Tab-separated table of C-alpha atoms and ligand atoms in Angstrom:
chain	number	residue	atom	x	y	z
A	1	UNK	CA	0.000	0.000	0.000
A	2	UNK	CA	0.875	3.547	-0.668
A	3	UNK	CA	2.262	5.730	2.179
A	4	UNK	CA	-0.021	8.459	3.682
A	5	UNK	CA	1.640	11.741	2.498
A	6	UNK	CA	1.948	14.325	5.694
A	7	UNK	CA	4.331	17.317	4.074
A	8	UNK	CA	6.789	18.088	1.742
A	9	UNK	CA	9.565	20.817	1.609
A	10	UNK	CA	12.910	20.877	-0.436
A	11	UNK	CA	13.625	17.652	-2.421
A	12	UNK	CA	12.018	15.758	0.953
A	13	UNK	CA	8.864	13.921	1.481
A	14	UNK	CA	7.421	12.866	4.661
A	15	UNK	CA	4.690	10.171	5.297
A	16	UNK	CA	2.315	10.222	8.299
A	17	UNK	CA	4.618	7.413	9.585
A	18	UNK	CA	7.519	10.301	9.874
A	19	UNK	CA	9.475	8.594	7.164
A	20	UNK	CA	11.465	10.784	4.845
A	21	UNK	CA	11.730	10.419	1.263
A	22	UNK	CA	14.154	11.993	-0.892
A	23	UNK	CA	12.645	13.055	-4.468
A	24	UNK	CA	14.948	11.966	-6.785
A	25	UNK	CA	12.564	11.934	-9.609
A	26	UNK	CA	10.269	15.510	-8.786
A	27	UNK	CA	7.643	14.211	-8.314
A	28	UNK	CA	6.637	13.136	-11.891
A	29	UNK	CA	9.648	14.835	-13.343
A	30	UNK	CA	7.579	17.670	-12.751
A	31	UNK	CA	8.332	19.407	-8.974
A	32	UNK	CA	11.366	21.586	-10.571
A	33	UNK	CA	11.780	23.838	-7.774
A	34	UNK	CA	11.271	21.395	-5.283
A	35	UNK	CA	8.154	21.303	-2.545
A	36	UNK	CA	6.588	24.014	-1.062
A	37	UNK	CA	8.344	26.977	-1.965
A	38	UNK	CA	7.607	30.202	-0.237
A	39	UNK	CA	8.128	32.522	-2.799
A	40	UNK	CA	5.933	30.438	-5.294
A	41	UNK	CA	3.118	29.415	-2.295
A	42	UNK	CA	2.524	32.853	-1.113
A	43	UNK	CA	1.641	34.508	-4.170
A	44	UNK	CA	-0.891	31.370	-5.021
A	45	UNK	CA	-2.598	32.486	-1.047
A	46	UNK	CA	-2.280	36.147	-2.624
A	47	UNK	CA	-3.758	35.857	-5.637
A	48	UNK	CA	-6.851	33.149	-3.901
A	49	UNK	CA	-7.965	36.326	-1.535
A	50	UNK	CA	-8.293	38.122	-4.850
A	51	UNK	CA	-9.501	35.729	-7.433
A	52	UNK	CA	-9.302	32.357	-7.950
A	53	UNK	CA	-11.371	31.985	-11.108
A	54	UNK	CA	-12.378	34.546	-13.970
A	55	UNK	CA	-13.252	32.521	-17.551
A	56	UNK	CA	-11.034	32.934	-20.067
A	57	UNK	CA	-13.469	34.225	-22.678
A	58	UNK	CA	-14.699	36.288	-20.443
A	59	UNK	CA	-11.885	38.082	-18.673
A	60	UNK	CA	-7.835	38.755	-18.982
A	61	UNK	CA	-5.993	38.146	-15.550
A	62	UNK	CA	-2.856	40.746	-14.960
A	63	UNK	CA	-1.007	37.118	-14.170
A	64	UNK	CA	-1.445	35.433	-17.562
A	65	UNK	CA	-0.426	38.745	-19.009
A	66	UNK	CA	2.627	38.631	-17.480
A	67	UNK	CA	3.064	35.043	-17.646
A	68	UNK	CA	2.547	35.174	-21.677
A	69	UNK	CA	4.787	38.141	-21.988
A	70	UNK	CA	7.525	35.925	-20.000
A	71	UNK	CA	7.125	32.697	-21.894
A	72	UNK	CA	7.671	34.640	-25.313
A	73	UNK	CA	10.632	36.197	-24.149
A	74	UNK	CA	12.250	33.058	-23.022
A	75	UNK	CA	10.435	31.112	-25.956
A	76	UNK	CA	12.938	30.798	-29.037
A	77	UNK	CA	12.302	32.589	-32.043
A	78	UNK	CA	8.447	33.626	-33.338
A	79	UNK	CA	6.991	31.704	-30.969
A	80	UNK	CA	4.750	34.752	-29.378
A	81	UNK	CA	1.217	33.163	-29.488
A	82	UNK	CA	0.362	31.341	-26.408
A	83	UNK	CA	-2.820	29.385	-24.984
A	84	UNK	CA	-3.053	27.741	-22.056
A	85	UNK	CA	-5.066	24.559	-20.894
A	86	UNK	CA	-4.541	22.038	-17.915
A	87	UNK	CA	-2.249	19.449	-18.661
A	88	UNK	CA	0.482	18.162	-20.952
A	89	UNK	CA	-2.080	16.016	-22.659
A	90	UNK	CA	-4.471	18.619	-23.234
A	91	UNK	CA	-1.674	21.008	-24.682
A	92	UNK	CA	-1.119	18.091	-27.123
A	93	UNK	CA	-4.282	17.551	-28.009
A	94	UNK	CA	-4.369	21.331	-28.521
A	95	UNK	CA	-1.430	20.911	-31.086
A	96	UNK	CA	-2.737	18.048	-33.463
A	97	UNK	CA	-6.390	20.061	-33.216
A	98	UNK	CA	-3.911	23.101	-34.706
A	99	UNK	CA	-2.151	21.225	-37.244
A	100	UNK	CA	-5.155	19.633	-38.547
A	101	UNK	CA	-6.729	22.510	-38.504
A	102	UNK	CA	-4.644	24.537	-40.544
A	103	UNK	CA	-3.960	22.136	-42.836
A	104	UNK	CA	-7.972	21.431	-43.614
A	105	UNK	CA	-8.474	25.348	-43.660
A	106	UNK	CA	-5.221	25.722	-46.476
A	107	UNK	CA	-7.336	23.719	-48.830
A	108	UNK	CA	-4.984	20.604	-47.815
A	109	UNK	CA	-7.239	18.035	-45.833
A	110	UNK	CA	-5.351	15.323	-47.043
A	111	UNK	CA	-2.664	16.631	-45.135
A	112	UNK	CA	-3.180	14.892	-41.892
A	113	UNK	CA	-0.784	12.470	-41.123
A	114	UNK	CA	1.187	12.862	-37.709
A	115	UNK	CA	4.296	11.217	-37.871
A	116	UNK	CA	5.770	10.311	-34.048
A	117	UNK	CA	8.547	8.104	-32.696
A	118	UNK	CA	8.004	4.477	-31.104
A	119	UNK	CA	9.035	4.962	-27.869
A	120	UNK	CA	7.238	8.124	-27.164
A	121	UNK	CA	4.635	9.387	-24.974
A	122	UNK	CA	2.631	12.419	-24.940
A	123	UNK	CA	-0.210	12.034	-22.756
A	124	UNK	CA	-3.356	9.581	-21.889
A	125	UNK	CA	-6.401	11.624	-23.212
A	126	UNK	CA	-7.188	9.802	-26.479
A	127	UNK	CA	-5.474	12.288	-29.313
A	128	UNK	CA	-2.255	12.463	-27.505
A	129	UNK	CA	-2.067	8.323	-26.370
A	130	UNK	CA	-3.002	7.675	-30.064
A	131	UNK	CA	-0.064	9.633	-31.113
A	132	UNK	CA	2.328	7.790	-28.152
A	133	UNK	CA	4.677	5.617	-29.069
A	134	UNK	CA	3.812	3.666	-26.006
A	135	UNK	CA	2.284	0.239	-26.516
A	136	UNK	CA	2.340	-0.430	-23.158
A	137	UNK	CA	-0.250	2.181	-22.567
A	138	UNK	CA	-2.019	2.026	-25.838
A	139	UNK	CA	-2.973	-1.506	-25.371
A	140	UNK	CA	-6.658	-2.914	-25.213
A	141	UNK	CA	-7.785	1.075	-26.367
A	142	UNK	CA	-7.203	1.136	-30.133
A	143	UNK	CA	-11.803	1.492	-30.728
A	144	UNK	CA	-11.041	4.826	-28.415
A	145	UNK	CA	-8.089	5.969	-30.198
A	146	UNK	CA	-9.587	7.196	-33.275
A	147	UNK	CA	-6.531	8.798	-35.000
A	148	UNK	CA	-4.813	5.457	-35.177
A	149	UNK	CA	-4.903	5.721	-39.080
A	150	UNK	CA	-3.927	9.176	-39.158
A	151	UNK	CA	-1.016	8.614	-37.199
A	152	UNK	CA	2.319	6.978	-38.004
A	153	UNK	CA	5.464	5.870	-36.238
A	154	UNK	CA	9.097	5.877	-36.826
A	155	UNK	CA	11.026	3.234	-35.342
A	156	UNK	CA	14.813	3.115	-34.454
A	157	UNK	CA	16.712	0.672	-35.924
A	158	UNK	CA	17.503	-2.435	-34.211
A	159	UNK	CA	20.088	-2.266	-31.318
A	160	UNK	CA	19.706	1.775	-30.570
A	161	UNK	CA	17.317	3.934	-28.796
A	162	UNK	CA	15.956	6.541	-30.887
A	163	UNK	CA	15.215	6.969	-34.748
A	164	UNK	CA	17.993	8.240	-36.411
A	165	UNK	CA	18.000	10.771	-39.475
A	166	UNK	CA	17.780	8.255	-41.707
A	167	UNK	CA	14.968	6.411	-40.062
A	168	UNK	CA	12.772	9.980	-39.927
A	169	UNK	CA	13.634	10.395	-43.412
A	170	UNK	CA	12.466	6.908	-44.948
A	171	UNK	CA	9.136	7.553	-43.017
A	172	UNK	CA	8.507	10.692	-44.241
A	173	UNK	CA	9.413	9.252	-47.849
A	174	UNK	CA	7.025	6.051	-47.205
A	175	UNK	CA	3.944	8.290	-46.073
A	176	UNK	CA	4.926	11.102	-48.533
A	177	UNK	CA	5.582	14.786	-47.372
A	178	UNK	CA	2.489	16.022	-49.186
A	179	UNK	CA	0.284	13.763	-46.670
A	180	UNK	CA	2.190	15.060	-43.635
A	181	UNK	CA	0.542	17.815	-41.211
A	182	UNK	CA	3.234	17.426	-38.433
A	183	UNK	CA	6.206	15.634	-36.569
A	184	UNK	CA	5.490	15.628	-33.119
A	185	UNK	CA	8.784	14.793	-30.841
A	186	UNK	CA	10.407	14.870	-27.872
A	187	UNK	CA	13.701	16.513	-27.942
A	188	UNK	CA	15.076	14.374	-25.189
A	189	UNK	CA	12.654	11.592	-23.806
A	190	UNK	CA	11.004	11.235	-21.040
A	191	UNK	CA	9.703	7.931	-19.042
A	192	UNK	CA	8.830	5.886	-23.021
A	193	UNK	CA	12.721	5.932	-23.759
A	194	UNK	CA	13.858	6.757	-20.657
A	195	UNK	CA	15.428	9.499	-20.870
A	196	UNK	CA	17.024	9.094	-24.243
A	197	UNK	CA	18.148	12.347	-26.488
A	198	UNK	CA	16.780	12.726	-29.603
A	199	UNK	CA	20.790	13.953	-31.610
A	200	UNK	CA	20.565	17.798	-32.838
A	201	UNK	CA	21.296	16.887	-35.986
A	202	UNK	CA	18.246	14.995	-36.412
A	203	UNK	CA	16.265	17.777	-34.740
A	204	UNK	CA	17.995	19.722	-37.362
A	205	UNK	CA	17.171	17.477	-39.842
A	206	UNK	CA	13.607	17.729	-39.700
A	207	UNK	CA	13.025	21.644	-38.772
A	208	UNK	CA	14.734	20.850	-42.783
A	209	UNK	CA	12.074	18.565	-44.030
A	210	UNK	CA	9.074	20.784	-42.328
A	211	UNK	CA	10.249	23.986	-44.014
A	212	UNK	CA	10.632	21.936	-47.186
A	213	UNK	CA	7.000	20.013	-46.972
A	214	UNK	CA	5.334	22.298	-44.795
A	215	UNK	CA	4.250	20.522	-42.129
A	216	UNK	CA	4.979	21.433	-38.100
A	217	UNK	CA	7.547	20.568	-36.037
A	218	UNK	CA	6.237	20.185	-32.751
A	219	UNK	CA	8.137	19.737	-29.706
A	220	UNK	CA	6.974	17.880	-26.582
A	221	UNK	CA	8.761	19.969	-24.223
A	222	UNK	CA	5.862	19.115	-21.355
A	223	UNK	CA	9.150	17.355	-19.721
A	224	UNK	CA	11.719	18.862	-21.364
A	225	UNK	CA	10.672	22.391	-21.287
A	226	UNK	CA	11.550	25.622	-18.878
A	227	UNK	CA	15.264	24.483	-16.910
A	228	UNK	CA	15.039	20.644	-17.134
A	229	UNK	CA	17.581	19.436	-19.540
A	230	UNK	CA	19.827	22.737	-18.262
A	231	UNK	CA	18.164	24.984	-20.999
A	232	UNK	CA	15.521	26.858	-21.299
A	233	UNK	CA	14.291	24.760	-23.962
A	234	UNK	CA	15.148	21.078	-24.784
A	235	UNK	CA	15.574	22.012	-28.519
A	236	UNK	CA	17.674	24.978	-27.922
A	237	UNK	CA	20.615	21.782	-27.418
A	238	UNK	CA	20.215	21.664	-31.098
A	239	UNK	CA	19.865	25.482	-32.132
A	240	UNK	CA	16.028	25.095	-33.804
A	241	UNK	CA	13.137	26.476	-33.518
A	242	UNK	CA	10.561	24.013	-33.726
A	243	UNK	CA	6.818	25.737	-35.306
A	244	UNK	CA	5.194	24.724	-32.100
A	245	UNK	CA	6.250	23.865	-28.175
A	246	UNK	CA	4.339	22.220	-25.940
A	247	UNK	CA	4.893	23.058	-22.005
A	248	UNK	CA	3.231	21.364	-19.039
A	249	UNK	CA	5.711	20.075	-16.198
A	250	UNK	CA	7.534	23.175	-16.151
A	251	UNK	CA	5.255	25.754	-15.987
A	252	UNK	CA	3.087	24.360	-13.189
A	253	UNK	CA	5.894	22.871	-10.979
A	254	UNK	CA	3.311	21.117	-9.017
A	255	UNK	CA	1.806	23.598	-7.678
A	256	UNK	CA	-1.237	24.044	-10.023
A	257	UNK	CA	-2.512	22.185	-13.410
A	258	UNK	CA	-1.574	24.612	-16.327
A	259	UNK	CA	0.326	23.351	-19.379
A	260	UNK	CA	0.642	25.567	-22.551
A	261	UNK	CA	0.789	26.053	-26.456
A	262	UNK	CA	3.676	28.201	-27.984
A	263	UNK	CA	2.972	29.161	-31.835
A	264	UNK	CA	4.904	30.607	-34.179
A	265	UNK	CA	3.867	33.528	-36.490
A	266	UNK	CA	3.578	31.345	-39.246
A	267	UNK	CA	1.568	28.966	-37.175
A	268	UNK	CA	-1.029	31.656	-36.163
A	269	UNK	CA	-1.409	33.324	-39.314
A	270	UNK	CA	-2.512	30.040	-41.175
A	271	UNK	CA	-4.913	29.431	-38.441
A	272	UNK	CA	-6.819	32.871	-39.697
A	273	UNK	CA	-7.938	33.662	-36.331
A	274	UNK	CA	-6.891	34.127	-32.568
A	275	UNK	CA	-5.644	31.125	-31.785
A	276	UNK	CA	-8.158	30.761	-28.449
A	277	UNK	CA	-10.860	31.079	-30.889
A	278	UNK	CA	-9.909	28.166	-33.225
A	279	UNK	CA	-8.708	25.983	-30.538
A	280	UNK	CA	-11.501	26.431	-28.516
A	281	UNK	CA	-10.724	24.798	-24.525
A	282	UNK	CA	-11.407	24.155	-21.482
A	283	UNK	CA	-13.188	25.410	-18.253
A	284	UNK	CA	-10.052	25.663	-15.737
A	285	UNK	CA	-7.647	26.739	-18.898
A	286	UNK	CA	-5.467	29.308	-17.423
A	287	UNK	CA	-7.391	30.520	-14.624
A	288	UNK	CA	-5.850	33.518	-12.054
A	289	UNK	CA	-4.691	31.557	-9.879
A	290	UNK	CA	-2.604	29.021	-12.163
A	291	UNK	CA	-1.653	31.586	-13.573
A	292	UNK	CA	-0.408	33.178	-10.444
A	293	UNK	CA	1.693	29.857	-9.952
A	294	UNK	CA	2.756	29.700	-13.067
A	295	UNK	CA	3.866	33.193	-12.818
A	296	UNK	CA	5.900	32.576	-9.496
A	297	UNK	CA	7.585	29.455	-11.240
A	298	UNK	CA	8.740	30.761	-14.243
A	299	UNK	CA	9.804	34.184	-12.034
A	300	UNK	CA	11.520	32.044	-9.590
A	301	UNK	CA	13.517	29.998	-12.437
A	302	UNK	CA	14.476	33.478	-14.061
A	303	UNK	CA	15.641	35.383	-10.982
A	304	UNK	CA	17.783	32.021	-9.348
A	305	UNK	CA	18.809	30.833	-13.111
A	306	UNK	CA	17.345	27.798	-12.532
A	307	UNK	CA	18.626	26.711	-15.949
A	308	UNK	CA	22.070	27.008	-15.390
A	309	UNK	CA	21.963	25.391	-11.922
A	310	UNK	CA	20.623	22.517	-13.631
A	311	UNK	CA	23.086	22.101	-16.281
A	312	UNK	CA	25.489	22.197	-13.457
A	313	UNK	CA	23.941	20.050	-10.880
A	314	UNK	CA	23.670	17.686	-13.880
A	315	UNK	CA	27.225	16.843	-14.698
A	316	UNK	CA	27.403	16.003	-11.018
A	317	UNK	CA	24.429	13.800	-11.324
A	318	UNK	CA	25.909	12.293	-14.264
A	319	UNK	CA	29.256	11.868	-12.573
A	320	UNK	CA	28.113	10.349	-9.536
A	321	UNK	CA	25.978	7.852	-11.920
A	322	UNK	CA	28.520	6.765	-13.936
A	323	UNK	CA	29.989	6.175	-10.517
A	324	UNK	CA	27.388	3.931	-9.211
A	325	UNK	CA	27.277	1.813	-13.076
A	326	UNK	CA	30.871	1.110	-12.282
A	327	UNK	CA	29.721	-0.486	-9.161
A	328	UNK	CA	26.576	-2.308	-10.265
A	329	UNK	CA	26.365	-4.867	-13.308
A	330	UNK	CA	22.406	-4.209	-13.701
A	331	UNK	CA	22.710	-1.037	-14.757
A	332	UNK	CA	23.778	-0.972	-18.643
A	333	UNK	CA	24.580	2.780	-18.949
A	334	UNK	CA	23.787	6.290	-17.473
A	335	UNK	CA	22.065	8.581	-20.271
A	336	UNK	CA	20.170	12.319	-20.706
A	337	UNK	CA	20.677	15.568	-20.602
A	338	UNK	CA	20.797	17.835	-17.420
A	339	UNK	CA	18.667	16.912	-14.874
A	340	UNK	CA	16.319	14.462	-17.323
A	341	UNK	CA	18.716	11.316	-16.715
A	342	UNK	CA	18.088	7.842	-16.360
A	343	UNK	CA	20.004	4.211	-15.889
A	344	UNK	CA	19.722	1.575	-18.433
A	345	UNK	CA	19.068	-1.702	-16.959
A	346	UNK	CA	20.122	-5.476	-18.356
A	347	UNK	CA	17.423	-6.867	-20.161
A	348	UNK	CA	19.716	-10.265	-20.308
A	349	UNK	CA	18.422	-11.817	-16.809
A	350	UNK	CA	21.421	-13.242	-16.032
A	351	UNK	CA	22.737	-9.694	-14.780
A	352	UNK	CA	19.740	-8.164	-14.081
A	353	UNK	CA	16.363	-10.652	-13.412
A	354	UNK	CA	14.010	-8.364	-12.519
A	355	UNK	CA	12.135	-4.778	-13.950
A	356	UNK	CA	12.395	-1.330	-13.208
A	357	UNK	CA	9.430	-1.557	-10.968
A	358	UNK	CA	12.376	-3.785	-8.771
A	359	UNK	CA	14.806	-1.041	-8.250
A	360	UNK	CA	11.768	1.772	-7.775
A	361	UNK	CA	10.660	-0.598	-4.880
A	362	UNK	CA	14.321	-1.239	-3.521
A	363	UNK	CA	14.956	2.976	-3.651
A	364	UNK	CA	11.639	3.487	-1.666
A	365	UNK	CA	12.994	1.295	1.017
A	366	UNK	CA	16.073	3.497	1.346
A	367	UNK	CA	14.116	7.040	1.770
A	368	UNK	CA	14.523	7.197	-2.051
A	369	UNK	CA	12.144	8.245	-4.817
A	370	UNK	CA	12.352	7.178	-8.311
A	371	UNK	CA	10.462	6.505	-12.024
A	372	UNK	CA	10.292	3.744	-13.539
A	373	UNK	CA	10.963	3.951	-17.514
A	374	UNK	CA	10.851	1.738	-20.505
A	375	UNK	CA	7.938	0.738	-22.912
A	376	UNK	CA	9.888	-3.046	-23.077
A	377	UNK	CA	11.882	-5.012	-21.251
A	378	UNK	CA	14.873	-3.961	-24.220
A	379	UNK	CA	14.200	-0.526	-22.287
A	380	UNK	CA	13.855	-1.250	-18.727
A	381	UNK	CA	15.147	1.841	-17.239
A	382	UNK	CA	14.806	3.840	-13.984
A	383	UNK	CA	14.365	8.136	-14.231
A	384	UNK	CA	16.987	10.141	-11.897
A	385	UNK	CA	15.920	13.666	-12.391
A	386	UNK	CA	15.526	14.965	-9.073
A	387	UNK	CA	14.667	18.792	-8.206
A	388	UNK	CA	16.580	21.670	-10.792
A	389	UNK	CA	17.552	23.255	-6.960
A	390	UNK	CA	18.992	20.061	-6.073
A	391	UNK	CA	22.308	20.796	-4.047
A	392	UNK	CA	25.801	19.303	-4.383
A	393	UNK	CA	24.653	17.518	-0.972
A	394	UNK	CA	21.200	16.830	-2.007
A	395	UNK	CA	22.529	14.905	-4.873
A	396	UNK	CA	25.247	13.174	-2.663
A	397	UNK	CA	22.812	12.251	-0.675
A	398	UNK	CA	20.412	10.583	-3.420
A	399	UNK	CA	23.476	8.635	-4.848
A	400	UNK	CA	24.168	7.240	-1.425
A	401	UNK	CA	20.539	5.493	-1.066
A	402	UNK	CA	20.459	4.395	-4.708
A	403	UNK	CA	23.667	2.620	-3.913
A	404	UNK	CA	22.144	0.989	-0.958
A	405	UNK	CA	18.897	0.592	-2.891
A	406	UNK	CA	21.235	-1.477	-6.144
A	407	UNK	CA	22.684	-3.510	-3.239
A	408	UNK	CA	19.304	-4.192	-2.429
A	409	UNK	CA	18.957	-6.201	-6.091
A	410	UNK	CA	22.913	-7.394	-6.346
A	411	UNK	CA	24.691	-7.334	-3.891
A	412	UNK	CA	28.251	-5.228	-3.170
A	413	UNK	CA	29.804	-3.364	-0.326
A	414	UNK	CA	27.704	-0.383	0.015
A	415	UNK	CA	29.295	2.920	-0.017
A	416	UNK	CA	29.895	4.824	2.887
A	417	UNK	CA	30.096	8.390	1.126
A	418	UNK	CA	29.127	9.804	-2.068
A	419	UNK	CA	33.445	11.000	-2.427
A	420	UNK	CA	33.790	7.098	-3.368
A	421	UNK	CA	31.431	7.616	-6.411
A	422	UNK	CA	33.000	10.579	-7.613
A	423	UNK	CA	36.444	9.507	-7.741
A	424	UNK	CA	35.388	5.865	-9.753
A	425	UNK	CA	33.186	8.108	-12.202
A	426	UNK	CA	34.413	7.737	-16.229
B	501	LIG	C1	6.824	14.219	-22.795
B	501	LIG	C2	5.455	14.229	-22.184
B	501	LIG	N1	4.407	14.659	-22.901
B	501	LIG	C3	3.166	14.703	-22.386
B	501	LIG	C4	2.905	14.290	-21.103
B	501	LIG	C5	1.508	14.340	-20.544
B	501	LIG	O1	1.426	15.343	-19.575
B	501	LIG	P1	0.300	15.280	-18.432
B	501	LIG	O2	0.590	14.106	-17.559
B	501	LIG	O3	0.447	16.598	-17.721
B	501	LIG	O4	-1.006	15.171	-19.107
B	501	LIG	C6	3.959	13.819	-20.318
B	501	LIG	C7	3.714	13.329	-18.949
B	501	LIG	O5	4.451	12.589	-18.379
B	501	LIG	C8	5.271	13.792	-20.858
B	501	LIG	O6	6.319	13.358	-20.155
């Protein structure tokens, strides 16, 4: 059974049995900041005394303003048209209703193939699973997922991680450009791949092949996006600007549901209208006082540099993971970018007989949170992406209990300090 949760500050979580838990996976890759920040908490009790709710078609709030005006300054590019809805799924769905959309209004509906990548994942409301590279998750729900036959997959070739450039490009070939409304990708993965970058040049590639057929590049950045791969922007690793950017994680930090679309000027002029009014929404899309989270979030990661922290903390991470490979033969290697890392496990069961799920359990015993990763058991992984605001301690600390926790599944001579990791590291 689940713990009881009693509070949370920091990178720590405490259950109502007083047990502490270190969050070495935010949450779901999602607390950036950490838990229960002042300078984020007391503007959300602020802005609740003044108004929680006003509807979107109905009203402006001064903290979307500012929020918008923030996001296209850090956005790369054109990207200056922003909506808002409630989650990273709905801020998908919110991109395939735009590239349809355009496409159908351009005099092009046969235009409306999505190409994505098998592993992927970009949400569980139907649009965005159906797009997912995610079997796992997609399974037994193909009569709900209606876009199944406008939506096709690349798949990497055998033996490596993600598609290559040669891989996107014989898909794009095999569907034909001219029947393409959009690549939808995650720079680096998330929890499908675990973790794994997609290489700038075949982000490069493709911002190629979408100028050249005119369909969108869309970026799932609900992960990715605002500080967690140590820039602003997971494609900004690659120098592109992709047509469209999807944020969720990022923006709300856990502290309120509000995920968002970034267009381009291209983007918005072929939709004809405001983009609110063509994409039409939801209820709670964007309301005061996510807003006023959002606001404090993306304020906080300005003012601290929460980007550059990250990038920093990161090679740490990385260092102190490589360490802990050295150690343990389950782990098959330590990949990502930033903070968004992971650790490959054995498939072959001689080294490593058990899943992800195993080592996720094994963590939890030692005070240590974690996310399980993979969409097969080629790509059993575990997700190490603790807090951006993680400290050189913090992340000492973290390496410590996954060492115990990997003892837990194979055994070795735990470590007594984290200076042990460092110095093995490659
Ligand atoms: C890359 C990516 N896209 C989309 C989503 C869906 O976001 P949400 O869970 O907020 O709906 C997630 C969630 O894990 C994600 O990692």
């Amino acid at each position: 059974m689940l713990p009881v949760v009693s509070h949370a500050t920091g990178v720590y979580v405490y259950d109502q049995e007083g047990l502490e838990y270190l969050d070495g996976c935010s949450g779901a890759i999602n607390v950036n900041l950490g838990h229960s920040v002042p300078e984020v908490t007391s503007r959300m009790h602020e802005q609740i005394d003044r108004a929680c709710y006003a509807y979107r078609t109905q009203f402006r709030s001064q903290p979307l303003m500012r929020l918008t005006e923030l996001l296209v300054e850090l956005a790369p590019g054109d990207l200056r048209h922003v909506e808002y809805c409630n989650s990273g799924s709905e801020a998908i769905e919110m991109a395939l209703r735009l590239a349809t959309l355009i496409h159908a209004r351009a005099y092009r509906p046969f235009k409306c193939t999505v190409l994505t990548e098998e592993p992927s994942y970009h949400g569980m409301t139907a649009g965005a699973l159906g797009a997912s590279g995610h079997p796992l998750r997609r399974r037994d729900l193909t009569p709900l997922l209606a876009n199944q036959a406008t939506v096709s997959r690349v798949r990497p070739k055998h033996g490596s991680l993600r598609a290559g450039v040669h891989d996107w490009e014989a898909a794009i070939e095999r569907i034909g450009p001219a029947n393409l409304s959009a690549v939808l990708i995650e720079p680096v993965g998330g929890a499908s791949s675990g973790a794994v970058p997609t290489a700038p040049e075949t982000l490069r590639r493709l911002r190629e092949l979408a100028d050249q057929h005119q369909f969108l590049l869309i970026a799932d950045e609900v992960m990715s996006g605002l500080g967690r791969t140590g820039r602003w922007f997971g494609c900004e690793h690659a120098g592109i600007t992709p047509d469209v950017i999807v944020l969720g994680k990022g923006i709300s930090a856990g502290f309120a549901p509000i995920a968002a679309l970034l267009a381009s000027d291209k983007v918005a002029d072929a939709a004809g209208q405001p983009l609110g009014t063509v994409l039409f929404g939801h209820t709670m899309a964007g309301t005061p006082l996510s807003a006023a989270a959002g606001l404090a979030v993306v304020e906080y990661l300005k003012a601290h540099d929460v980007p550059a922290h990250a990038a920093e903390a990161g090679e740490r991470l990385h260092e102190l993971l490589q360490g802990l490979r050295q150690r343990h033969r389950v782990i098959s290697d330590v990949r990502g970018v930033g903070m968004q890392m992971a650790l490959g496990l054995h498939s072959d069961a001689s080294r490593f007989p058990g899943t992800s799920l195993d080592l996720v359990e094994a963590a939890r015993r030692e005070g240590l949170l974690l996310y399980p990763s993979g969409v097969t058991p080629a790509l059993e992984s575990v997700m190490v992406a603790p807090p951006l605001v993680s400290t050189d301690a913090e992340l000492d600390e973290l390496a410590v209990r996954l060492d115990r926790a990997l003892t837990r599944l194979s055994p070795a001579a735990p470590v007594a300090d984290a200076s042990q990791l460092l110095s093995s590291g490659c």
